[in-house]
Amino acid sequence: QESMHAYAANVYTSVVEELMKGKQRKFIAVEQEFFRLWWDAVATDKYKQQVHQLLQEGRLEFVIGGQVMHDEAVTLIDDQILQLTEGHGFLYETFGIRPQFSWHVDPFGASATTPTLFALAGFNAHLISRIDYDLKADMQKNKKLQFVWQGSPSLSERQEIFTHVMDQYSYCTPSQIPFSNRSGFYWNGIAVFPDPPKDGVYPNMSLPVTDTNIHLYAQTMVANIKERAGWFRTSDVLWPWGCDKQFFNASVQYSNMDLLLDYINKHSDEFGVTVQYATVGDYFQAVYGRNLTWEIRDSQDFLPYSTEPFQAWTGFYTSRSTLKGIARRASSLLYAGESFFTQYVWKHPASSICRCGALKQLQSLRWAVSEVQHHDGITGTESPKVKDMYMNNLMYGMFNVKKLMASIIFDMNNAKKNGEVYSSVYSKDSGIPDVDQYVVVYNPLAWNITTFVMVAVSHLEMSVYDELGHSVPAQVQSSAESRSTYDLYILVAISGLSYRKYNVKPLNGKQSAFVGRSVKYKRKDVTRADQQSRQLLPVVNNCYQVLFDQNTNLMHSITERETNQTVQMTQEFFEYRVNGDVMKGPISDNYLFAPNASAVPVSKAVGLEVVSGNLMTEIRQYFYSNITSQDYIYAVYTRMYTVPEGYDGKLLCHRIEQEYSIGPLELNREAVLRTSTNLNTRQLLYTDSNGYQIQKRPFKAYVNNTVARNYYPMVQTAYIEDDTTRLMLLAERAHGVSSQGNGQVEVMLHRRLWNNLQWDLNYNLTLNDSSVVRPVIWLILGTKAVTNILYRTSGLVLEHRPVVMFGELSGDKPKLPGQFQQSSVHSSPVTVPPNLHLQTLSIPGWRYSSNHAEQVHNIRMGKQKQGDADFSRVLLRIRHLYEVGEDPVLSQPVIINLKSLLKGLGSVMAVEERSLTGIWDVNTLKRWKWKTAQYPSRGFSNSTETSENCIVTVHPKEVRTFFIYFQGQ
């Protein structure tokens, strides 16, 4: 909002005015969030008409077209798709335009998922800028800044995309001009906050172009163009004009540049250059027209990113861990809310809930989750007040969606509205009062799930019943975090996209929940442990035996029981102590990680408590700075489950759940959990790329900053392995991860920093984060074959844990299942095979025609005015989770019948296959095919085999997008 007021609204207003004044002028814009704020709140009808005209003429061009320019390192593919779809839906509905080029100039490093994503969205070319300084210099020297990128090993040439890396000048105009001590080419100066200056005079306005300096300006610009021309293979040079917060006074910008371009073109014989205004699409069209043969780049990415020897941008993988966690919880709640609402609309057409209001509730969370994917959002590289805005928007959207889900449950169960519904998603603080209470649990995944949900209760003696009054396995125990409540773990088995109700009541009769009994062990001095008389404490379930060393209270080893493989394994917290004084050397900040020495252990003493019961054992370790310390900053809660007969406990049994409590840290400390094993991993680490694919991360030695430059983002998954055994880590938020020694993996969990770099102080970017963070990581240990089968499903089960809601559903006896129960739990839940993931099931509400000619016609005729949302179109996405050749069974293509998949929702009338964001019919999407040595012929690439009569074959790694229309409403 402050940016809109200070400059952003003026960018659109003045750019539109100026583009109308000269046919040769052009402009590109990316982020729809700013544009939509202008369009909805500022733009007059005249401006709106002009925008339509400029877009038609190709002089205003939207590139990327997402809500924001998303970060590439710490975002999940689901959320990248969401924010891109959110922006594209608006652009297509409003203007009938479909972005075809990317301009990903500012994310800190480039992921290999992005080229695949943009190819699936129908883009013809991709553009990036921030990659390692030394790599860029090398590519520049050898004219290798442009290539055809095959980001996905499985999709390879089917979803490849031409990629342009910007040269060393990046996306801003070089401002040094030899004839003046003022900067050049920025005639409107620098934006001023909070209010634009009344007199229109801004700081640092460039020297206006005059008869006396025009030749000097032209010489400077031409010299820079020619320098750049030497780094590329064609004679077309992309010369970006602009930078952050520019064009708020487009009049002075264009009027000066018009003079300069005319002058150069009049003297083109002398200069050897002609210049024109261009969009990024014009540039790529010119390069494509040269018909050159391009090199292919495989699925290697450009992470991490360093700007100079001591500046590794690997700190932001962990910065603001709480925001990263909330962003993911919000995304997962949105995913649940979308499918819940979609089912409700189609199964209960006569419902009492206002559908337009419900859609607005979902849209508030779509907007918040989209916006936080910004490269200064989820990255943690914003100032505290901007972070608070992201948080507030996320919390408001989550509140709306929880409220919507609760009211749907009420409506389904025809409950009287007097029972107060309050709902909570994985929050420890909302306990259940003493009265009889329902816990409603919704499984948002399209698989049958058996897992535990935890609710806080006020008594130890509890019993839990299902809808039919049968007793449900549960365990209650003292809470690690709270003195006043107990933790009740309920074993839930729920079909795909279904919910169940559980009745929780204080004890009556003999069917009570198991009680976890606690044993506290003496605090042990880690430094003086006696290695001779080692006493080992075993904790066992059907899959693992974990041993704890009673001399140190640390983990000692894990045995995988099926193969009887034992891995020595210990876990300890370490801290990197970093410098905050620029006079003393490199600093760590929100972006950068600059350790000045090896990490040091944080605790000399460890306390241990073991809480064991029939269903679960929880091992609580408390890490103290010494043997007499009162308080701890670090704790680990490790949970292992034993699943009773009659339940499918495969996933539950094979995971060792860990929850950490970290903080408040001391200043200039970066906290890591280091897991050390005796696996001979040769220091090779594997991490996921945006939850989509796995990247191999060999340890690299550098002259400087080796520790920080070997940190990588872990969005969902990281693992180490030797020839037989793999240790897998699954996360519910992003972290930095590294292997700093053979057999080791360390995860950065929290950072608290302060520095005196002027730039950081100006923007309040010092990350003095005194919070306590509570991230969760699941460990899976086993053979490669077994972990391969488990980790994709387990990662999604962690990401999309069941949504838990509480309510007193008055007048509703637990004898009979509710109406929703009948239709979903007992007839046909929505389920897909374990190698497919139902990526999206939602009602987007867009009103555009899926016939392009008709949509364009409607807009030209002015028919696309505000109206009611369209509830008849359902958006469905299905993703294949495996790579080609990864698993003998799960890597096979899957044939799926969409009619029978969705029969629980209604009778499918029509299916249209669409591009990733829905704005193209895949049958008419013809992307440019760039010539490579592998594929010498050039033409258009049409990548998907389309579905015949609702039967679809989904190949490894595909993400397929459909519009579904059901019969009757």
mmCIF file of N, CA and C in Angstrom, residues 786-885:
data_model
loop_
_atom_site.group_PDB
_atom_site.id
_atom_site.type_symbol
_atom_site.label_atom_id
_atom_site.label_comp_id
_atom_site.label_asym_id
_atom_site.label_seq_id
_atom_site.Cartn_x
_atom_site.Cartn_y
_atom_site.Cartn_z
ATOM 1 N N VAL A 786 13.008 -49.098 -0.667
ATOM 2 C CA VAL A 786 11.907 -48.854 0.277
ATOM 3 C C VAL A 786 11.651 -47.356 0.455
ATOM 4 N N THR A 787 12.734 -46.582 0.612
ATOM 5 C CA THR A 787 12.524 -45.138 0.827
ATOM 6 C C THR A 787 11.919 -44.499 -0.415
ATOM 7 N N ASN A 788 12.279 -45.006 -1.601
ATOM 8 C CA ASN A 788 11.691 -44.499 -2.849
ATOM 9 C C ASN A 788 10.181 -44.621 -2.856
ATOM 10 N N ILE A 789 9.701 -45.753 -2.335
ATOM 11 C CA ILE A 789 8.256 -45.990 -2.316
ATOM 12 C C ILE A 789 7.592 -45.077 -1.285
ATOM 13 N N LEU A 790 8.299 -44.863 -0.158
ATOM 14 C CA LEU A 790 7.665 -44.149 0.960
ATOM 15 C C LEU A 790 7.713 -42.637 0.875
ATOM 16 N N TYR A 791 8.802 -42.073 0.321
ATOM 17 C CA TYR A 791 9.023 -40.655 0.625
ATOM 18 C C TYR A 791 8.115 -39.709 -0.132
ATOM 19 N N ARG A 792 7.677 -40.061 -1.335
ATOM 20 C CA ARG A 792 6.796 -39.131 -2.068
ATOM 21 C C ARG A 792 5.459 -39.013 -1.342
ATOM 22 N N THR A 793 4.878 -40.181 -0.992
ATOM 23 C CA THR A 793 3.587 -40.118 -0.288
ATOM 24 C C THR A 793 3.765 -39.489 1.095
ATOM 25 N N SER A 794 4.831 -39.881 1.808
ATOM 26 C CA SER A 794 5.030 -39.340 3.163
ATOM 27 C C SER A 794 5.203 -37.827 3.138
ATOM 28 N N GLY A 795 5.959 -37.324 2.149
ATOM 29 C CA GLY A 795 6.163 -35.873 2.052
ATOM 30 C C GLY A 795 4.848 -35.137 1.894
ATOM 31 N N LEU A 796 3.943 -35.714 1.105
ATOM 32 C CA LEU A 796 2.635 -35.067 0.904
ATOM 33 C C LEU A 796 1.730 -35.261 2.114
ATOM 34 N N VAL A 797 1.885 -36.378 2.806
ATOM 35 C CA VAL A 797 1.098 -36.597 4.019
ATOM 36 C C VAL A 797 1.514 -35.585 5.099
ATOM 37 N N LEU A 798 2.810 -35.251 5.129
ATOM 38 C CA LEU A 798 3.282 -34.220 6.071
ATOM 39 C C LEU A 798 2.789 -32.839 5.632
ATOM 40 N N GLU A 799 2.868 -32.571 4.339
ATOM 41 C CA GLU A 799 2.431 -31.272 3.802
ATOM 42 C C GLU A 799 0.942 -31.057 4.046
ATOM 43 N N HIS A 800 0.151 -32.104 3.809
ATOM 44 C CA HIS A 800 -1.314 -31.977 3.871
ATOM 45 C C HIS A 800 -1.873 -32.827 4.999
ATOM 46 N N ARG A 801 -1.433 -32.502 6.221
ATOM 47 C CA ARG A 801 -1.977 -33.200 7.375
ATOM 48 C C ARG A 801 -3.469 -32.909 7.465
ATOM 49 N N PRO A 802 -4.232 -33.820 8.063
ATOM 50 C CA PRO A 802 -5.685 -33.607 8.126
ATOM 51 C C PRO A 802 -6.029 -32.283 8.812
ATOM 52 N N VAL A 803 -7.132 -31.700 8.370
ATOM 53 C CA VAL A 803 -7.623 -30.470 8.994
ATOM 54 C C VAL A 803 -8.528 -30.872 10.152
ATOM 55 N N VAL A 804 -8.236 -30.333 11.322
ATOM 56 C CA VAL A 804 -8.968 -30.710 12.531
ATOM 57 C C VAL A 804 -9.831 -29.538 12.969
ATOM 58 N N MET A 805 -11.131 -29.811 13.155
ATOM 59 C CA MET A 805 -12.037 -28.759 13.616
ATOM 60 C C MET A 805 -12.810 -29.290 14.810
ATOM 61 N N PHE A 806 -13.192 -28.393 15.713
ATOM 62 C CA PHE A 806 -13.941 -28.803 16.895
ATOM 63 C C PHE A 806 -15.315 -28.158 16.856
ATOM 64 N N GLY A 807 -16.265 -28.816 17.446
ATOM 65 C CA GLY A 807 -17.553 -28.155 17.592
ATOM 66 C C GLY A 807 -18.472 -28.969 18.457
ATOM 67 N N GLU A 808 -19.408 -28.275 19.088
ATOM 68 C CA GLU A 808 -20.496 -28.993 19.751
ATOM 69 C C GLU A 808 -21.596 -29.062 18.728
ATOM 70 N N LEU A 809 -21.812 -30.246 18.177
ATOM 71 C CA LEU A 809 -22.889 -30.349 17.182
ATOM 72 C C LEU A 809 -24.120 -30.785 17.943
ATOM 73 N N SER A 810 -24.894 -29.786 18.360
ATOM 74 C CA SER A 810 -25.991 -30.098 19.273
ATOM 75 C C SER A 810 -27.070 -30.908 18.572
ATOM 76 N N GLY A 811 -27.727 -31.731 19.347
ATOM 77 C CA GLY A 811 -28.880 -32.477 18.838
ATOM 78 C C GLY A 811 -28.504 -33.493 17.786
ATOM 79 N N ASP A 812 -27.245 -33.862 17.721
ATOM 80 C CA ASP A 812 -26.834 -34.799 16.673
ATOM 81 C C ASP A 812 -26.257 -36.013 17.378
ATOM 82 N N LYS A 813 -26.985 -37.123 17.355
ATOM 83 C CA LYS A 813 -26.521 -38.311 18.082
ATOM 84 C C LYS A 813 -25.409 -38.998 17.293
ATOM 85 N N PRO A 814 -24.416 -39.517 17.983
ATOM 86 C CA PRO A 814 -23.316 -40.157 17.256
ATOM 87 C C PRO A 814 -23.710 -41.513 16.679
ATOM 88 N N LYS A 815 -24.974 -41.900 16.783
ATOM 89 C CA LYS A 815 -25.358 -43.215 16.271
ATOM 90 C C LYS A 815 -25.329 -43.235 14.740
ATOM 91 N N LEU A 816 -25.925 -42.218 14.122
ATOM 92 C CA LEU A 816 -26.063 -42.263 12.656
ATOM 93 C C LEU A 816 -25.056 -41.345 11.999
ATOM 94 N N PRO A 817 -24.381 -41.848 10.981
ATOM 95 C CA PRO A 817 -23.480 -40.957 10.253
ATOM 96 C C PRO A 817 -24.292 -39.860 9.587
ATOM 97 N N GLY A 818 -23.690 -38.685 9.473
ATOM 98 C CA GLY A 818 -24.387 -37.573 8.820
ATOM 99 C C GLY A 818 -24.558 -37.847 7.343
ATOM 100 N N GLN A 819 -25.279 -36.964 6.693
ATOM 101 C CA GLN A 819 -25.570 -37.126 5.265
ATOM 102 C C GLN A 819 -24.286 -37.124 4.441
ATOM 103 N N PHE A 820 -23.344 -36.267 4.840
ATOM 104 C CA PHE A 820 -22.077 -36.145 4.090
ATOM 105 C C PHE A 820 -21.315 -37.459 4.183
ATOM 106 N N GLN A 821 -21.444 -38.067 5.387
ATOM 107 C CA GLN A 821 -20.799 -39.345 5.616
ATOM 108 C C GLN A 821 -21.244 -40.351 4.573
ATOM 109 N N GLN A 822 -22.550 -40.432 4.407
ATOM 110 C CA GLN A 822 -23.117 -41.391 3.463
ATOM 111 C C GLN A 822 -22.502 -41.176 2.100
ATOM 112 N N SER A 823 -22.488 -39.901 1.691
ATOM 113 C CA SER A 823 -22.119 -39.678 0.295
ATOM 114 C C SER A 823 -20.625 -39.735 0.087
ATOM 115 N N SER A 824 -19.822 -39.471 1.141
ATOM 116 C CA SER A 824 -18.394 -39.479 0.840
ATOM 117 C C SER A 824 -17.664 -40.651 1.452
ATOM 118 N N VAL A 825 -17.860 -40.894 2.727
ATOM 119 C CA VAL A 825 -17.067 -41.964 3.326
ATOM 120 C C VAL A 825 -17.512 -43.316 2.798
ATOM 121 N N HIS A 826 -18.790 -43.478 2.607
ATOM 122 C CA HIS A 826 -19.261 -44.826 2.311
ATOM 123 C C HIS A 826 -19.524 -45.111 0.842
ATOM 124 N N SER A 827 -19.717 -44.079 0.017
ATOM 125 C CA SER A 827 -19.963 -44.425 -1.385
ATOM 126 C C SER A 827 -18.677 -44.343 -2.179
ATOM 127 N N SER A 828 -18.346 -43.163 -2.725
ATOM 128 C CA SER A 828 -17.122 -43.167 -3.518
ATOM 129 C C SER A 828 -16.272 -41.965 -3.220
ATOM 130 N N PRO A 829 -15.344 -42.137 -2.293
ATOM 131 C CA PRO A 829 -14.380 -41.076 -2.077
ATOM 132 C C PRO A 829 -13.516 -40.923 -3.325
ATOM 133 N N VAL A 830 -12.824 -39.797 -3.427
ATOM 134 C CA VAL A 830 -11.972 -39.559 -4.588
ATOM 135 C C VAL A 830 -10.580 -40.110 -4.258
ATOM 136 N N THR A 831 -10.153 -41.148 -4.960
ATOM 137 C CA THR A 831 -8.815 -41.678 -4.679
ATOM 138 C C THR A 831 -8.052 -41.931 -5.973
ATOM 139 N N VAL A 832 -6.758 -41.626 -5.922
ATOM 140 C CA VAL A 832 -5.870 -41.886 -7.058
ATOM 141 C C VAL A 832 -4.786 -42.869 -6.594
ATOM 142 N N PRO A 833 -4.100 -43.532 -7.535
ATOM 143 C CA PRO A 833 -3.019 -44.453 -7.155
ATOM 144 C C PRO A 833 -1.882 -43.703 -6.454
ATOM 145 N N PRO A 834 -1.017 -44.440 -5.724
ATOM 146 C CA PRO A 834 -0.003 -43.780 -4.893
ATOM 147 C C PRO A 834 1.073 -43.020 -5.672
ATOM 148 N N ASN A 835 1.192 -43.255 -6.979
ATOM 149 C CA ASN A 835 2.198 -42.498 -7.743
ATOM 150 C C ASN A 835 1.604 -41.258 -8.403
ATOM 151 N N LEU A 836 0.301 -41.025 -8.174
ATOM 152 C CA LEU A 836 -0.322 -39.784 -8.657
ATOM 153 C C LEU A 836 -0.725 -38.942 -7.452
ATOM 154 N N HIS A 837 -0.747 -37.633 -7.672
ATOM 155 C CA HIS A 837 -1.213 -36.712 -6.627
ATOM 156 C C HIS A 837 -2.288 -35.827 -7.239
ATOM 157 N N LEU A 838 -3.424 -35.742 -6.555
ATOM 158 C CA LEU A 838 -4.472 -34.816 -6.974
ATOM 159 C C LEU A 838 -3.998 -33.420 -6.558
ATOM 160 N N GLN A 839 -3.415 -32.721 -7.504
ATOM 161 C CA GLN A 839 -2.732 -31.460 -7.221
ATOM 162 C C GLN A 839 -3.728 -30.334 -6.939
ATOM 163 N N THR A 840 -4.846 -30.340 -7.632
ATOM 164 C CA THR A 840 -5.839 -29.269 -7.473
ATOM 165 C C THR A 840 -7.227 -29.830 -7.736
ATOM 166 N N LEU A 841 -8.166 -29.492 -6.866
ATOM 167 C CA LEU A 841 -9.586 -29.707 -7.154
ATOM 168 C C LEU A 841 -10.283 -28.477 -6.596
ATOM 169 N N SER A 842 -10.701 -27.585 -7.493
ATOM 170 C CA SER A 842 -11.256 -26.326 -6.997
ATOM 171 C C SER A 842 -12.269 -25.757 -7.971
ATOM 172 N N ILE A 843 -13.015 -24.775 -7.482
ATOM 173 C CA ILE A 843 -13.919 -23.995 -8.341
ATOM 174 C C ILE A 843 -13.302 -22.612 -8.453
ATOM 175 N N PRO A 844 -12.614 -22.336 -9.570
ATOM 176 C CA PRO A 844 -11.891 -21.062 -9.640
ATOM 177 C C PRO A 844 -12.823 -19.858 -9.679
ATOM 178 N N GLY A 845 -13.983 -19.993 -10.317
ATOM 179 C CA GLY A 845 -14.938 -18.881 -10.378
ATOM 180 C C GLY A 845 -14.751 -17.950 -11.562
ATOM 181 N N TRP A 846 -13.701 -18.188 -12.401
ATOM 182 C CA TRP A 846 -13.509 -17.300 -13.558
ATOM 183 C C TRP A 846 -14.709 -17.375 -14.496
ATOM 184 N N ARG A 847 -14.953 -16.240 -15.167
ATOM 185 C CA ARG A 847 -16.094 -16.187 -16.067
ATOM 186 C C ARG A 847 -15.675 -16.209 -17.532
ATOM 187 N N TYR A 848 -14.410 -16.462 -17.817
ATOM 188 C CA TYR A 848 -13.996 -16.413 -19.222
ATOM 189 C C TYR A 848 -14.467 -17.636 -20.002
ATOM 190 N N SER A 849 -14.618 -17.444 -21.316
ATOM 191 C CA SER A 849 -14.990 -18.566 -22.184
ATOM 192 C C SER A 849 -13.742 -19.393 -22.450
ATOM 193 N N SER A 850 -13.887 -20.718 -22.475
ATOM 194 C CA SER A 850 -12.698 -21.529 -22.761
ATOM 195 C C SER A 850 -12.446 -21.613 -24.268
ATOM 196 N N ASN A 851 -13.325 -20.983 -25.051
ATOM 197 C CA ASN A 851 -13.058 -20.850 -26.494
ATOM 198 C C ASN A 851 -12.399 -19.478 -26.712
ATOM 199 N N HIS A 852 -11.157 -19.488 -27.202
ATOM 200 C CA HIS A 852 -10.379 -18.245 -27.240
ATOM 201 C C HIS A 852 -11.022 -17.179 -28.130
ATOM 202 N N ALA A 853 -11.454 -17.592 -29.313
ATOM 203 C CA ALA A 853 -12.058 -16.620 -30.245
ATOM 204 C C ALA A 853 -13.265 -15.951 -29.589
ATOM 205 N N GLU A 854 -14.054 -16.770 -28.902
ATOM 206 C CA GLU A 854 -15.248 -16.248 -28.244
ATOM 207 C C GLU A 854 -14.883 -15.297 -27.096
ATOM 208 N N GLN A 855 -13.848 -15.679 -26.333
ATOM 209 C CA GLN A 855 -13.414 -14.831 -25.216
ATOM 210 C C GLN A 855 -12.935 -13.471 -25.726
ATOM 211 N N VAL A 856 -12.120 -13.469 -26.774
ATOM 212 C CA VAL A 856 -11.616 -12.207 -27.334
ATOM 213 C C VAL A 856 -12.772 -11.374 -27.861
ATOM 214 N N HIS A 857 -13.717 -12.039 -28.537
ATOM 215 C CA HIS A 857 -14.888 -11.335 -29.079
ATOM 216 C C HIS A 857 -15.702 -10.691 -27.943
ATOM 217 N N ASN A 858 -15.935 -11.458 -26.880
ATOM 218 C CA ASN A 858 -16.707 -10.933 -25.742
ATOM 219 C C ASN A 858 -16.067 -9.678 -25.158
ATOM 220 N N ILE A 859 -14.735 -9.700 -25.053
ATOM 221 C CA ILE A 859 -14.040 -8.547 -24.476
ATOM 222 C C ILE A 859 -14.149 -7.341 -25.415
ATOM 223 N N ARG A 860 -13.953 -7.586 -26.718
ATOM 224 C CA ARG A 860 -14.041 -6.468 -27.680
ATOM 225 C C ARG A 860 -15.441 -5.857 -27.672
ATOM 226 N N MET A 861 -16.443 -6.714 -27.471
ATOM 227 C CA MET A 861 -17.824 -6.226 -27.487
ATOM 228 C C MET A 861 -18.226 -5.674 -26.109
ATOM 229 N N GLY A 862 -17.278 -5.703 -25.165
ATOM 230 C CA GLY A 862 -17.587 -5.161 -23.835
ATOM 231 C C GLY A 862 -18.492 -6.034 -22.999
ATOM 232 N N LYS A 863 -18.553 -7.346 -23.350
ATOM 233 C CA LYS A 863 -19.454 -8.237 -22.601
ATOM 234 C C LYS A 863 -18.822 -8.750 -21.302
ATOM 235 N N GLN A 864 -17.513 -8.506 -21.127
ATOM 236 C CA GLN A 864 -16.825 -9.115 -19.989
ATOM 237 C C GLN A 864 -16.892 -8.204 -18.766
ATOM 238 N N LYS A 865 -18.092 -7.712 -18.443
ATOM 239 C CA LYS A 865 -18.211 -6.837 -17.280
ATOM 240 C C LYS A 865 -18.333 -7.690 -16.011
ATOM 241 N N GLN A 866 -18.256 -7.003 -14.870
ATOM 242 C CA GLN A 866 -18.384 -7.729 -13.601
ATOM 243 C C GLN A 866 -19.691 -8.498 -13.592
ATOM 244 N N GLY A 867 -19.622 -9.731 -13.149
ATOM 245 C CA GLY A 867 -20.844 -10.517 -13.025
ATOM 246 C C GLY A 867 -20.635 -11.520 -11.924
ATOM 247 N N ASP A 868 -21.591 -12.425 -11.766
ATOM 248 C CA ASP A 868 -21.424 -13.457 -10.757
ATOM 249 C C ASP A 868 -20.359 -14.447 -11.201
ATOM 250 N N ALA A 869 -19.699 -15.034 -10.217
ATOM 251 C CA ALA A 869 -18.682 -16.043 -10.516
ATOM 252 C C ALA A 869 -19.339 -17.248 -11.184
ATOM 253 N N ASP A 870 -18.541 -17.976 -11.945
ATOM 254 C CA ASP A 870 -19.035 -19.182 -12.622
ATOM 255 C C ASP A 870 -18.717 -20.393 -11.747
ATOM 256 N N PHE A 871 -19.764 -21.040 -11.256
ATOM 257 C CA PHE A 871 -19.549 -22.206 -10.387
ATOM 258 C C PHE A 871 -19.600 -23.524 -11.152
ATOM 259 N N SER A 872 -19.825 -23.447 -12.465
ATOM 260 C CA SER A 872 -20.015 -24.706 -13.198
ATOM 261 C C SER A 872 -18.694 -25.326 -13.632
ATOM 262 N N ARG A 873 -17.612 -24.545 -13.594
ATOM 263 C CA ARG A 873 -16.328 -25.060 -14.074
ATOM 264 C C ARG A 873 -15.466 -25.486 -12.887
ATOM 265 N N VAL A 874 -15.035 -26.748 -12.919
ATOM 266 C CA VAL A 874 -14.158 -27.262 -11.867
ATOM 267 C C VAL A 874 -12.757 -27.409 -12.450
ATOM 268 N N LEU A 875 -11.770 -26.943 -11.691
ATOM 269 C CA LEU A 875 -10.367 -27.044 -12.116
ATOM 270 C C LEU A 875 -9.749 -28.270 -11.451
ATOM 271 N N LEU A 876 -9.198 -29.148 -12.268
ATOM 272 C CA LEU A 876 -8.586 -30.381 -11.758
ATOM 273 C C LEU A 876 -7.156 -30.467 -12.272
ATOM 274 N N ARG A 877 -6.224 -30.734 -11.362
ATOM 275 C CA ARG A 877 -4.847 -31.015 -11.811
ATOM 276 C C ARG A 877 -4.398 -32.332 -11.224
ATOM 277 N N ILE A 878 -3.683 -33.100 -12.034
ATOM 278 C CA ILE A 878 -3.137 -34.376 -11.571
ATOM 279 C C ILE A 878 -1.647 -34.383 -11.880
ATOM 280 N N ARG A 879 -0.848 -34.772 -10.886
ATOM 281 C CA ARG A 879 0.608 -34.788 -11.079
ATOM 282 C C ARG A 879 1.143 -36.188 -10.860
ATOM 283 N N HIS A 880 2.021 -36.621 -11.757
ATOM 284 C CA HIS A 880 2.724 -37.903 -11.581
ATOM 285 C C HIS A 880 3.947 -37.625 -10.718
ATOM 286 N N LEU A 881 4.106 -38.376 -9.627
ATOM 287 C CA LEU A 881 5.124 -38.045 -8.629
ATOM 288 C C LEU A 881 6.507 -38.591 -8.955
ATOM 289 N N TYR A 882 6.599 -39.513 -9.907
ATOM 290 C CA TYR A 882 7.872 -40.216 -10.108
ATOM 291 C C TYR A 882 8.579 -39.834 -11.400
ATOM 292 N N GLU A 883 9.913 -40.008 -11.386
ATOM 293 C CA GLU A 883 10.728 -39.818 -12.586
ATOM 294 C C GLU A 883 10.733 -41.114 -13.389
ATOM 295 N N VAL A 884 11.033 -41.006 -14.673
ATOM 296 C CA VAL A 884 11.249 -42.190 -15.505
ATOM 297 C C VAL A 884 12.365 -43.025 -14.866
ATOM 298 N N GLY A 885 12.121 -44.329 -14.712
ATOM 299 C CA GLY A 885 13.178 -45.226 -14.244
ATOM 300 C C GLY A 885 13.498 -45.145 -12.768
#
